[in-house]
């Protein structure tokens, strides 16, 4: 390399080194000005200041008025925990009836219409039947035979007293009377099934028609016959339900059984009408699982039954499973950020501090809370406008990070 080139390279190196020296010297001076511990302390103080600032919101009176911010004192309330279950409205078997006839006959009269409310024993229809005619005739014949058998026994007893007849003849007369009484009694009970009273029944009372009556009171919702039709025995002619006996069948799964007891209150809504709430009380719990699922049925009796509630409607229900006295705030006072829950406590006249809480039971518009820090007994909690305060904090945090 020539002396000229070497001189040029050395000059360039010296120039570049001279440019770097001020920057390095400046860095050394800055580091020496602050000890390591002082830097850490300063950083922590800065972070702490930011956290305090981020956990508190200060508003002007105009802002407070504009958002409708309201505060209220902390309260202790007795709140009930609830268990959410599904169910159906059901009727017990004794309050629903399929009405048929024990004897075939031709429909001569239909005295009711679908949707009509009927009373127990009310005549629903009339049927004409030759078989019914024969039943009445047989009863009258059995009654006549009974009279004959009684007279024959009296005569045989008199003859036996005078030793005119044999003991065996008297015993036969007694047996014949017992048989006649049994037959007459059986025929009377058959007439009773068709609404005919046997006492005082004579040939003048014979009729070709008999009535089909309602076995229970309730609403008639199906008529399965027409005029002139032949009604066969044991086939349904009418359906009646007494919806005054409606109750709830609640499906309680195995994991929730330990929480359910008789006497617990139930609040429920119809599946397609969440705005109409009703109350009930559990009065019985089945002691075996339902077929095909690990669940039992809990039965609840309703307090009030209106005309819109019908058997087999699906419902959504909440069982009140426990009651505890706890510090509580209105549901609107609690705000969430991720999995964390907070309330805002009035710190100064126009300043509101964010306080983290653990939430518990919710009932009747209130939720129990356990604050993560001690609050004064007279602390005021924001019960309207909490979400606005949260948004202000979130907005402030976003601007700071930016």
mmCIF file of C-alpha atoms in Angstrom, residues 214-374:
data_model
loop_
_atom_site.group_PDB
_atom_site.id
_atom_site.type_symbol
_atom_site.label_atom_id
_atom_site.label_comp_id
_atom_site.label_asym_id
_atom_site.label_seq_id
_atom_site.Cartn_x
_atom_site.Cartn_y
_atom_site.Cartn_z
ATOM 1 C CA UNK A 214 -118.724 -36.216 33.299
ATOM 2 C CA UNK A 215 -116.696 -38.086 35.951
ATOM 3 C CA UNK A 216 -114.822 -34.892 36.929
ATOM 4 C CA UNK A 217 -115.289 -31.149 36.662
ATOM 5 C CA UNK A 218 -113.146 -29.360 34.134
ATOM 6 C CA UNK A 219 -112.783 -28.151 30.579
ATOM 7 C CA UNK A 220 -114.074 -30.271 27.715
ATOM 8 C CA UNK A 221 -111.464 -30.136 24.973
ATOM 9 C CA UNK A 222 -112.243 -33.135 22.739
ATOM 10 C CA UNK A 223 -115.520 -34.558 21.451
ATOM 11 C CA UNK A 224 -114.962 -37.750 19.495
ATOM 12 C CA UNK A 225 -118.514 -38.562 18.416
ATOM 13 C CA UNK A 226 -121.224 -37.370 16.021
ATOM 14 C CA UNK A 227 -124.977 -37.682 16.006
ATOM 15 C CA UNK A 228 -126.247 -41.119 14.946
ATOM 16 C CA UNK A 229 -122.842 -42.746 15.409
ATOM 17 C CA UNK A 230 -122.651 -46.093 17.170
ATOM 18 C CA UNK A 231 -120.452 -45.648 20.218
ATOM 19 C CA UNK A 232 -118.474 -48.741 21.080
ATOM 20 C CA UNK A 233 -117.750 -49.705 24.689
ATOM 21 C CA UNK A 234 -114.512 -48.460 26.304
ATOM 22 C CA UNK A 235 -113.600 -46.105 23.447
ATOM 23 C CA UNK A 236 -113.121 -42.410 24.383
ATOM 24 C CA UNK A 237 -116.026 -40.126 23.527
ATOM 25 C CA UNK A 238 -114.880 -37.008 25.422
ATOM 26 C CA UNK A 239 -111.673 -35.648 26.996
ATOM 27 C CA UNK A 240 -111.890 -33.511 30.132
ATOM 28 C CA UNK A 241 -109.084 -31.803 32.045
ATOM 29 C CA UNK A 242 -109.285 -29.852 35.279
ATOM 30 C CA UNK A 243 -106.533 -27.263 34.847
ATOM 31 C CA UNK A 244 -107.108 -25.982 38.366
ATOM 32 C CA UNK A 245 -104.909 -28.893 39.443
ATOM 33 C CA UNK A 246 -101.951 -27.944 37.218
ATOM 34 C CA UNK A 247 -98.539 -28.401 38.800
ATOM 35 C CA UNK A 248 -94.929 -28.274 37.612
ATOM 36 C CA UNK A 249 -92.662 -31.223 36.894
ATOM 37 C CA UNK A 250 -89.086 -29.950 37.213
ATOM 38 C CA UNK A 251 -86.158 -31.951 35.827
ATOM 39 C CA UNK A 252 -83.364 -31.964 38.421
ATOM 40 C CA UNK A 253 -80.099 -33.577 37.351
ATOM 41 C CA UNK A 254 -78.023 -35.817 39.570
ATOM 42 C CA UNK A 255 -75.337 -33.242 40.388
ATOM 43 C CA UNK A 256 -77.972 -30.783 41.681
ATOM 44 C CA UNK A 257 -80.070 -33.178 43.786
ATOM 45 C CA UNK A 258 -78.373 -32.299 47.065
ATOM 46 C CA UNK A 259 -79.556 -28.683 46.735
ATOM 47 C CA UNK A 260 -83.265 -29.410 46.247
ATOM 48 C CA UNK A 261 -85.704 -29.771 49.156
ATOM 49 C CA UNK A 262 -89.455 -29.811 49.704
ATOM 50 C CA UNK A 263 -90.783 -26.375 50.611
ATOM 51 C CA UNK A 264 -88.364 -24.449 48.382
ATOM 52 C CA UNK A 265 -89.787 -21.564 46.362
ATOM 53 C CA UNK A 266 -89.781 -21.669 42.573
ATOM 54 C CA UNK A 267 -90.055 -18.823 40.079
ATOM 55 C CA UNK A 268 -90.838 -19.797 36.500
ATOM 56 C CA UNK A 269 -91.754 -18.427 33.104
ATOM 57 C CA UNK A 270 -93.370 -20.079 30.107
ATOM 58 C CA UNK A 271 -90.701 -20.971 27.540
ATOM 59 C CA UNK A 272 -92.148 -18.660 24.868
ATOM 60 C CA UNK A 273 -93.273 -15.899 27.248
ATOM 61 C CA UNK A 274 -90.360 -14.749 29.398
ATOM 62 C CA UNK A 275 -92.208 -11.586 30.497
ATOM 63 C CA UNK A 276 -94.865 -13.402 32.538
ATOM 64 C CA UNK A 277 -93.479 -14.729 35.834
ATOM 65 C CA UNK A 278 -95.225 -17.184 38.164
ATOM 66 C CA UNK A 279 -94.482 -18.667 41.579
ATOM 67 C CA UNK A 280 -94.681 -22.194 42.948
ATOM 68 C CA UNK A 281 -93.438 -24.346 45.830
ATOM 69 C CA UNK A 282 -91.883 -27.808 45.750
ATOM 70 C CA UNK A 283 -94.096 -30.370 47.512
ATOM 71 C CA UNK A 284 -92.589 -33.674 46.388
ATOM 72 C CA UNK A 285 -89.464 -35.206 44.837
ATOM 73 C CA UNK A 286 -89.340 -38.548 43.043
ATOM 74 C CA UNK A 287 -86.937 -41.110 44.487
ATOM 75 C CA UNK A 288 -85.889 -42.776 41.248
ATOM 76 C CA UNK A 289 -84.225 -41.596 38.038
ATOM 77 C CA UNK A 290 -86.216 -41.000 34.884
ATOM 78 C CA UNK A 291 -85.784 -43.482 32.059
ATOM 79 C CA UNK A 292 -82.829 -42.618 29.854
ATOM 80 C CA UNK A 293 -81.387 -39.798 31.970
ATOM 81 C CA UNK A 294 -79.698 -39.240 35.317
ATOM 82 C CA UNK A 295 -82.386 -36.909 36.597
ATOM 83 C CA UNK A 296 -85.386 -36.986 38.892
ATOM 84 C CA UNK A 297 -88.668 -35.081 38.803
ATOM 85 C CA UNK A 298 -89.438 -32.514 41.499
ATOM 86 C CA UNK A 299 -93.110 -31.539 41.755
ATOM 87 C CA UNK A 300 -94.107 -27.949 42.541
ATOM 88 C CA UNK A 301 -97.542 -26.552 43.283
ATOM 89 C CA UNK A 302 -98.403 -23.181 41.736
ATOM 90 C CA UNK A 303 -99.752 -20.309 43.815
ATOM 91 C CA UNK A 304 -101.969 -18.861 41.102
ATOM 92 C CA UNK A 305 -103.187 -20.503 37.904
ATOM 93 C CA UNK A 306 -104.506 -18.386 35.051
ATOM 94 C CA UNK A 307 -106.339 -19.487 31.934
ATOM 95 C CA UNK A 308 -103.243 -19.139 29.747
ATOM 96 C CA UNK A 309 -101.426 -21.990 31.502
ATOM 97 C CA UNK A 310 -102.063 -25.328 29.827
ATOM 98 C CA UNK A 311 -100.904 -28.902 30.422
ATOM 99 C CA UNK A 312 -97.579 -29.921 28.808
ATOM 100 C CA UNK A 313 -96.327 -26.353 28.335
ATOM 101 C CA UNK A 314 -92.533 -26.108 28.672
ATOM 102 C CA UNK A 315 -91.173 -23.765 31.333
ATOM 103 C CA UNK A 316 -87.886 -22.220 32.483
ATOM 104 C CA UNK A 317 -87.592 -22.200 36.267
ATOM 105 C CA UNK A 318 -85.306 -21.117 39.086
ATOM 106 C CA UNK A 319 -85.379 -22.934 42.417
ATOM 107 C CA UNK A 320 -84.401 -20.839 45.444
ATOM 108 C CA UNK A 321 -81.908 -23.198 47.043
ATOM 109 C CA UNK A 322 -80.406 -21.089 49.891
ATOM 110 C CA UNK A 323 -80.702 -17.784 51.731
ATOM 111 C CA UNK A 324 -77.809 -15.747 53.144
ATOM 112 C CA UNK A 325 -77.421 -12.268 54.630
ATOM 113 C CA UNK A 326 -74.635 -10.462 52.799
ATOM 114 C CA UNK A 327 -73.306 -7.085 51.700
ATOM 115 C CA UNK A 328 -75.158 -6.365 48.467
ATOM 116 C CA UNK A 329 -75.387 -3.767 45.730
ATOM 117 C CA UNK A 330 -77.806 -3.358 42.807
ATOM 118 C CA UNK A 331 -76.806 -5.401 39.784
ATOM 119 C CA UNK A 332 -76.240 -2.187 37.803
ATOM 120 C CA UNK A 333 -73.514 -1.126 40.256
ATOM 121 C CA UNK A 334 -71.225 -3.995 39.211
ATOM 122 C CA UNK A 335 -69.087 -3.681 36.083
ATOM 123 C CA UNK A 336 -66.748 -6.240 34.590
ATOM 124 C CA UNK A 337 -63.421 -6.080 32.832
ATOM 125 C CA UNK A 338 -62.546 -9.535 31.577
ATOM 126 C CA UNK A 339 -63.016 -11.957 34.480
ATOM 127 C CA UNK A 340 -62.702 -9.214 37.115
ATOM 128 C CA UNK A 341 -65.645 -7.402 38.722
ATOM 129 C CA UNK A 342 -65.628 -3.880 40.140
ATOM 130 C CA UNK A 343 -67.747 -1.259 41.837
ATOM 131 C CA UNK A 344 -67.102 2.488 42.018
ATOM 132 C CA UNK A 345 -67.012 4.130 45.435
ATOM 133 C CA UNK A 346 -67.353 7.891 45.857
ATOM 134 C CA UNK A 347 -63.908 9.073 46.968
ATOM 135 C CA UNK A 348 -64.485 12.824 46.994
ATOM 136 C CA UNK A 349 -67.385 14.972 45.932
ATOM 137 C CA UNK A 350 -66.697 14.457 42.224
ATOM 138 C CA UNK A 351 -64.155 11.608 42.345
ATOM 139 C CA UNK A 352 -64.980 7.911 42.134
ATOM 140 C CA UNK A 353 -62.589 5.093 42.949
ATOM 141 C CA UNK A 354 -62.685 1.688 41.271
ATOM 142 C CA UNK A 355 -62.747 -1.188 43.809
ATOM 143 C CA UNK A 356 -62.458 -4.835 42.809
ATOM 144 C CA UNK A 357 -65.047 -7.189 44.330
ATOM 145 C CA UNK A 358 -65.870 -10.862 44.425
ATOM 146 C CA UNK A 359 -69.502 -11.445 43.425
ATOM 147 C CA UNK A 360 -71.841 -13.991 44.982
ATOM 148 C CA UNK A 361 -75.566 -14.738 44.993
ATOM 149 C CA UNK A 362 -77.882 -12.671 42.781
ATOM 150 C CA UNK A 363 -81.538 -12.246 43.697
ATOM 151 C CA UNK A 364 -84.298 -9.678 43.226
ATOM 152 C CA UNK A 365 -82.038 -7.224 41.378
ATOM 153 C CA UNK A 366 -79.189 -7.344 43.914
ATOM 154 C CA UNK A 367 -75.865 -9.203 44.020
ATOM 155 C CA UNK A 368 -73.774 -9.958 47.097
ATOM 156 C CA UNK A 369 -70.220 -8.596 46.941
ATOM 157 C CA UNK A 370 -66.983 -9.005 48.905
ATOM 158 C CA UNK A 371 -64.677 -5.997 48.326
ATOM 159 C CA UNK A 372 -60.960 -6.685 47.968
ATOM 160 C CA UNK A 373 -60.277 -3.756 50.310
ATOM 161 C CA UNK A 374 -61.871 -2.377 53.440
#
